Amino acid sequence: MLRIVPRKILRFTELNRYLTGEYFVRIPEEAFTEEFSSEFTEIMNKFPGKFGIHITIESKKYKSLNLHPRTLKVFPDVALHRFLAKIENSNQRVSLSF
């Protein structure tokens, strides 16, 4: 029998200090506009965290364009999820680390 004993119990509001990982976003080329960029940057500044962001833009000219800003880190909050869910044909995925 495997028994797991937690070392520490955290509040949900404390998670952004401890969780790290990667946040993957796939959007169509048409959705990647200046308006999208400014709103996305604004949300990322509101919810800083330790998650690296990977943006894949599906393009007609190229198969895909991959953006991976190394200096921008985010916590995948509900506001970010809702913003990206509004984009048609978008896809989101989160990879967690402790």
Tab-separated table of N, CA and C in Angstrom:
chain	number	residue	atom	x	y	z
A	1	MET	N	0.842	-1.170	0.000
A	1	MET	CA	0.000	0.000	0.000
A	1	MET	C	0.893	1.241	0.000
A	2	LEU	N	0.603	2.143	-0.896
A	2	LEU	CA	1.347	3.397	-0.999
A	2	LEU	C	0.621	4.467	-0.203
A	3	ARG	N	1.352	5.106	0.668
A	3	ARG	CA	0.753	6.157	1.482
A	3	ARG	C	1.479	7.463	1.190
A	4	ILE	N	0.722	8.471	0.827
A	4	ILE	CA	1.296	9.781	0.519
A	4	ILE	C	0.875	10.755	1.605
A	5	VAL	N	1.861	11.396	2.206
A	5	VAL	CA	1.594	12.369	3.260
A	5	VAL	C	2.059	13.731	2.761
A	6	PRO	N	1.150	14.708	2.687
A	6	PRO	CA	1.565	16.035	2.206
A	6	PRO	C	2.476	16.729	3.215
A	7	ARG	N	3.467	17.444	2.693
A	7	ARG	CA	4.366	18.206	3.556
A	7	ARG	C	3.739	19.516	4.004
A	8	LYS	N	2.923	20.062	3.123
A	8	LYS	CA	2.338	21.365	3.416
A	8	LYS	C	1.010	21.476	2.687
A	9	ILE	N	0.034	22.068	3.333
A	9	ILE	CA	-1.261	22.314	2.703
A	9	ILE	C	-1.313	23.797	2.349
A	10	LEU	N	-1.611	24.079	1.091
A	10	LEU	CA	-1.600	25.456	0.593
A	10	LEU	C	-3.001	25.955	0.305
A	11	ARG	N	-3.166	27.247	0.437
A	11	ARG	CA	-4.394	27.885	-0.037
A	11	ARG	C	-4.277	28.042	-1.542
A	12	PHE	N	-5.416	28.084	-2.211
A	12	PHE	CA	-5.397	28.230	-3.665
A	12	PHE	C	-4.736	29.540	-4.077
A	13	THR	N	-4.897	30.576	-3.266
A	13	THR	CA	-4.307	31.878	-3.595
A	13	THR	C	-2.783	31.860	-3.510
A	14	GLU	N	-2.212	30.860	-2.839
A	14	GLU	CA	-0.758	30.752	-2.713
A	14	GLU	C	-0.110	29.937	-3.828
A	15	LEU	N	-0.911	29.297	-4.651
A	15	LEU	CA	-0.368	28.400	-5.670
A	15	LEU	C	0.588	29.084	-6.635
A	16	ASN	N	0.300	30.340	-6.993
A	16	ASN	CA	1.153	30.996	-7.986
A	16	ASN	C	2.585	31.181	-7.500
A	17	ARG	N	2.825	31.085	-6.190
A	17	ARG	CA	4.192	31.184	-5.673
A	17	ARG	C	4.952	29.866	-5.773
A	18	TYR	N	4.235	28.748	-5.811
A	18	TYR	CA	4.878	27.440	-5.748
A	18	TYR	C	4.837	26.656	-7.057
A	19	LEU	N	3.777	26.791	-7.818
A	19	LEU	CA	3.647	26.026	-9.055
A	19	LEU	C	4.447	26.654	-10.182
A	20	THR	N	5.076	25.825	-10.969
A	20	THR	CA	5.749	26.270	-12.183
A	20	THR	C	5.321	25.346	-13.308
A	21	GLY	N	5.672	25.710	-14.503
A	21	GLY	CA	5.336	24.860	-15.633
A	21	GLY	C	5.375	25.622	-16.936
A	22	GLU	N	4.664	25.091	-17.888
A	22	GLU	CA	4.591	25.688	-19.220
A	22	GLU	C	3.127	25.781	-19.628
A	23	TYR	N	2.793	26.852	-20.315
A	23	TYR	CA	1.435	27.078	-20.801
A	23	TYR	C	1.513	27.147	-22.321
A	24	PHE	N	0.836	26.225	-22.989
A	24	PHE	CA	0.889	26.117	-24.441
A	24	PHE	C	-0.416	26.624	-25.043
A	25	VAL	N	-0.303	27.500	-26.029
A	25	VAL	CA	-1.467	28.080	-26.700
A	25	VAL	C	-1.296	27.892	-28.200
A	26	ARG	N	-2.350	27.462	-28.860
A	26	ARG	CA	-2.349	27.328	-30.323
A	26	ARG	C	-3.518	28.157	-30.846
A	27	ILE	N	-3.204	29.119	-31.734
A	27	ILE	CA	-4.247	29.981	-32.292
A	27	ILE	C	-4.082	30.073	-33.805
A	28	PRO	N	-5.167	30.376	-34.514
A	28	PRO	CA	-5.048	30.582	-35.963
A	28	PRO	C	-4.408	31.933	-36.270
A	29	GLU	N	-3.836	32.036	-37.439
A	29	GLU	CA	-3.136	33.257	-37.860
A	29	GLU	C	-4.046	34.484	-37.838
A	30	GLU	N	-5.304	34.306	-38.211
A	30	GLU	CA	-6.241	35.432	-38.276
A	30	GLU	C	-6.488	36.053	-36.902
A	31	ALA	N	-6.346	35.268	-35.848
A	31	ALA	CA	-6.608	35.771	-34.496
A	31	ALA	C	-5.433	36.558	-33.926
A	32	PHE	N	-4.254	36.406	-34.515
A	32	PHE	CA	-3.065	37.074	-33.992
A	32	PHE	C	-2.989	38.492	-34.552
A	33	THR	N	-3.699	39.386	-33.922
A	33	THR	CA	-3.764	40.786	-34.341
A	33	THR	C	-3.081	41.661	-33.285
A	34	GLU	N	-2.994	42.942	-33.580
A	34	GLU	CA	-2.423	43.870	-32.611
A	34	GLU	C	-3.304	43.969	-31.371
A	35	GLU	N	-4.613	43.909	-31.576
A	35	GLU	CA	-5.551	43.936	-30.445
A	35	GLU	C	-5.335	42.714	-29.541
A	36	PHE	N	-5.179	41.536	-30.164
A	36	PHE	CA	-4.904	40.316	-29.400
A	36	PHE	C	-3.616	40.480	-28.600
A	37	SER	N	-2.570	40.975	-29.239
A	37	SER	CA	-1.270	41.129	-28.576
A	37	SER	C	-1.348	42.058	-27.377
A	38	SER	N	-2.032	43.184	-27.534
A	38	SER	CA	-2.111	44.131	-26.422
A	38	SER	C	-2.949	43.572	-25.270
A	39	GLU	N	-4.080	42.925	-25.566
A	39	GLU	CA	-4.899	42.323	-24.504
A	39	GLU	C	-4.151	41.187	-23.812
A	40	PHE	N	-3.466	40.382	-24.600
A	40	PHE	CA	-2.721	39.249	-24.059
A	40	PHE	C	-1.602	39.735	-23.140
A	41	THR	N	-0.873	40.747	-23.552
A	41	THR	CA	0.201	41.311	-22.731
A	41	THR	C	-0.354	41.920	-21.452
A	42	GLU	N	-1.499	42.582	-21.554
A	42	GLU	CA	-2.138	43.180	-20.383
A	42	GLU	C	-2.522	42.103	-19.360
A	43	ILE	N	-3.103	41.012	-19.826
A	43	ILE	CA	-3.483	39.913	-18.929
A	43	ILE	C	-2.243	39.286	-18.306
A	44	MET	N	-1.196	39.108	-19.090
A	44	MET	CA	0.036	38.520	-18.558
A	44	MET	C	0.667	39.403	-17.487
A	45	ASN	N	0.547	40.718	-17.637
A	45	ASN	CA	1.083	41.628	-16.630
A	45	ASN	C	0.235	41.632	-15.363
A	46	LYS	N	-1.070	41.378	-15.491
A	46	LYS	CA	-1.959	41.337	-14.325
A	46	LYS	C	-1.753	40.076	-13.497
A	47	PHE	N	-1.405	38.973	-14.147
A	47	PHE	CA	-1.288	37.686	-13.470
A	47	PHE	C	0.109	37.097	-13.654
A	48	PRO	N	1.128	37.722	-13.050
A	48	PRO	CA	2.477	37.176	-13.191
A	48	PRO	C	2.600	35.853	-12.439
A	49	GLY	N	3.468	35.010	-12.917
A	49	GLY	CA	3.677	33.712	-12.279
A	49	GLY	C	4.981	33.113	-12.746
A	50	LYS	N	5.066	31.805	-12.676
A	50	LYS	CA	6.293	31.103	-13.042
A	50	LYS	C	6.078	30.156	-14.212
A	51	PHE	N	5.053	30.401	-15.004
A	51	PHE	CA	4.768	29.545	-16.155
A	51	PHE	C	5.297	30.195	-17.426
A	52	GLY	N	6.150	29.476	-18.120
A	52	GLY	CA	6.604	29.932	-19.425
A	52	GLY	C	5.456	29.807	-20.415
A	53	ILE	N	5.439	30.655	-21.414
A	53	ILE	CA	4.344	30.646	-22.384
A	53	ILE	C	4.882	30.251	-23.753
A	54	HIS	N	4.161	29.379	-24.429
A	54	HIS	CA	4.496	28.939	-25.784
A	54	HIS	C	3.285	29.229	-26.660
A	55	ILE	N	3.456	30.075	-27.646
A	55	ILE	CA	2.358	30.414	-28.553
A	55	ILE	C	2.675	29.841	-29.926
A	56	THR	N	1.788	29.013	-30.430
A	56	THR	CA	1.921	28.455	-31.770
A	56	THR	C	0.839	29.079	-32.636
A	57	ILE	N	1.267	29.734	-33.710
A	57	ILE	CA	0.333	30.380	-34.630
A	57	ILE	C	0.255	29.526	-35.882
A	58	GLU	N	-0.922	29.001	-36.155
A	58	GLU	CA	-1.125	28.190	-37.357
A	58	GLU	C	-1.251	29.126	-38.549
A	59	SER	N	-0.363	28.968	-39.508
A	59	SER	CA	-0.269	29.880	-40.634
A	59	SER	C	-0.576	29.161	-41.941
A	60	LYS	N	-1.038	29.930	-42.917
A	60	LYS	CA	-1.278	29.365	-44.250
A	60	LYS	C	0.020	29.320	-45.055
A	61	LYS	N	0.849	30.349	-44.886
A	61	LYS	CA	2.098	30.417	-45.630
A	61	LYS	C	3.114	29.400	-45.097
A	62	TYR	N	3.205	29.317	-43.771
A	62	TYR	CA	4.093	28.358	-43.113
A	62	TYR	C	3.204	27.381	-42.351
A	63	LYS	N	3.735	26.258	-42.004
A	63	LYS	CA	2.930	25.299	-41.244
A	63	LYS	C	2.521	25.900	-39.897
A	64	SER	N	3.495	26.434	-39.187
A	64	SER	CA	3.205	27.115	-37.926
A	64	SER	C	4.376	28.017	-37.555
A	65	LEU	N	4.075	29.015	-36.754
A	65	LEU	CA	5.088	29.916	-36.205
A	65	LEU	C	5.062	29.738	-34.695
A	66	ASN	N	6.211	29.521	-34.099
A	66	ASN	CA	6.285	29.304	-32.657
A	66	ASN	C	6.927	30.503	-31.980
A	67	LEU	N	6.218	31.063	-31.011
A	67	LEU	CA	6.732	32.176	-30.217
A	67	LEU	C	6.922	31.683	-28.788
A	68	HIS	N	8.084	31.952	-28.246
A	68	HIS	CA	8.377	31.545	-26.868
A	68	HIS	C	9.133	32.678	-26.176
A	69	PRO	N	8.401	33.703	-25.696
A	69	PRO	CA	9.082	34.802	-25.008
A	69	PRO	C	9.648	34.324	-23.672
A	70	ARG	N	10.939	34.458	-23.501
A	70	ARG	CA	11.599	33.926	-22.303
A	70	ARG	C	11.450	34.825	-21.089
A	71	THR	N	11.206	36.097	-21.314
A	71	THR	CA	11.110	37.011	-20.180
A	71	THR	C	9.695	37.133	-19.637
A	72	LEU	N	8.696	36.744	-20.404
A	72	LEU	CA	7.312	36.830	-19.940
A	72	LEU	C	6.910	35.526	-19.275
A	73	LYS	N	6.478	35.629	-18.040
A	73	LYS	CA	5.979	34.476	-17.292
A	73	LYS	C	4.574	34.823	-16.804
A	74	VAL	N	3.730	33.814	-16.690
A	74	VAL	CA	2.333	34.043	-16.358
A	74	VAL	C	1.848	32.956	-15.405
A	75	PHE	N	0.801	33.244	-14.663
A	75	PHE	CA	0.077	32.222	-13.922
A	75	PHE	C	-1.219	31.987	-14.683
A	76	PRO	N	-1.509	30.743	-15.078
A	76	PRO	CA	-2.697	30.479	-15.907
A	76	PRO	C	-3.996	30.675	-15.132
A	77	ASP	N	-4.391	31.908	-14.994
A	77	ASP	CA	-5.591	32.286	-14.266
A	77	ASP	C	-6.832	32.097	-15.135
A	78	VAL	N	-7.990	32.174	-14.516
A	78	VAL	CA	-9.265	32.031	-15.236
A	78	VAL	C	-9.412	33.114	-16.301
A	79	ALA	N	-8.939	34.327	-16.020
A	79	ALA	CA	-9.060	35.422	-16.992
A	79	ALA	C	-8.301	35.101	-18.275
A	80	LEU	N	-7.128	34.517	-18.155
A	80	LEU	CA	-6.350	34.130	-19.334
A	80	LEU	C	-7.065	33.031	-20.105
A	81	HIS	N	-7.585	32.051	-19.388
A	81	HIS	CA	-8.316	30.961	-20.044
A	81	HIS	C	-9.543	31.493	-20.783
A	82	ARG	N	-10.306	32.363	-20.150
A	82	ARG	CA	-11.508	32.924	-20.797
A	82	ARG	C	-11.153	33.754	-22.023
A	83	PHE	N	-10.086	34.532	-21.924
A	83	PHE	CA	-9.658	35.353	-23.056
A	83	PHE	C	-9.307	34.480	-24.253
A	84	LEU	N	-8.552	33.411	-24.014
A	84	LEU	CA	-8.147	32.537	-25.110
A	84	LEU	C	-9.282	31.643	-25.594
A	85	ALA	N	-10.228	31.329	-24.723
A	85	ALA	CA	-11.366	30.493	-25.121
A	85	ALA	C	-12.296	31.229	-26.087
A	86	LYS	N	-12.263	32.566	-26.059
A	86	LYS	CA	-13.095	33.350	-26.986
A	86	LYS	C	-12.619	33.226	-28.429
A	87	ILE	N	-11.373	32.844	-28.620
A	87	ILE	CA	-10.805	32.744	-29.963
A	87	ILE	C	-11.228	31.421	-30.585
A	88	GLU	N	-11.836	31.522	-31.738
A	88	GLU	CA	-12.298	30.330	-32.443
A	88	GLU	C	-11.104	29.497	-32.906
A	89	ASN	N	-11.203	28.200	-32.786
A	89	ASN	CA	-10.163	27.233	-33.173
A	89	ASN	C	-8.872	27.374	-32.359
A	90	SER	N	-8.980	27.872	-31.144
A	90	SER	CA	-7.791	27.951	-30.289
A	90	SER	C	-7.719	26.710	-29.408
A	91	ASN	N	-6.528	26.441	-28.906
A	91	ASN	CA	-6.302	25.267	-28.080
A	91	ASN	C	-5.332	25.657	-26.970
A	92	GLN	N	-5.589	25.192	-25.746
A	92	GLN	CA	-4.736	25.501	-24.610
A	92	GLN	C	-4.350	24.212	-23.897
A	93	ARG	N	-3.128	24.216	-23.355
A	93	ARG	CA	-2.645	23.055	-22.606
A	93	ARG	C	-1.670	23.545	-21.547
A	94	VAL	N	-1.705	22.941	-20.366
A	94	VAL	CA	-0.828	23.333	-19.266
A	94	VAL	C	-0.001	22.131	-18.826
A	95	SER	N	1.275	22.371	-18.583
A	95	SER	CA	2.179	21.364	-18.040
A	95	SER	C	2.654	21.872	-16.681
A	96	LEU	N	2.434	21.095	-15.613
A	96	LEU	CA	2.750	21.536	-14.250
A	96	LEU	C	4.036	20.922	-13.725
A	97	SER	N	4.721	21.694	-12.876
A	97	SER	CA	5.888	21.225	-12.127
A	97	SER	C	5.761	21.775	-10.715
A	98	PHE	N	6.381	21.094	-9.777
A	98	PHE	CA	6.382	21.588	-8.393
A	98	PHE	C	7.794	21.890	-7.967
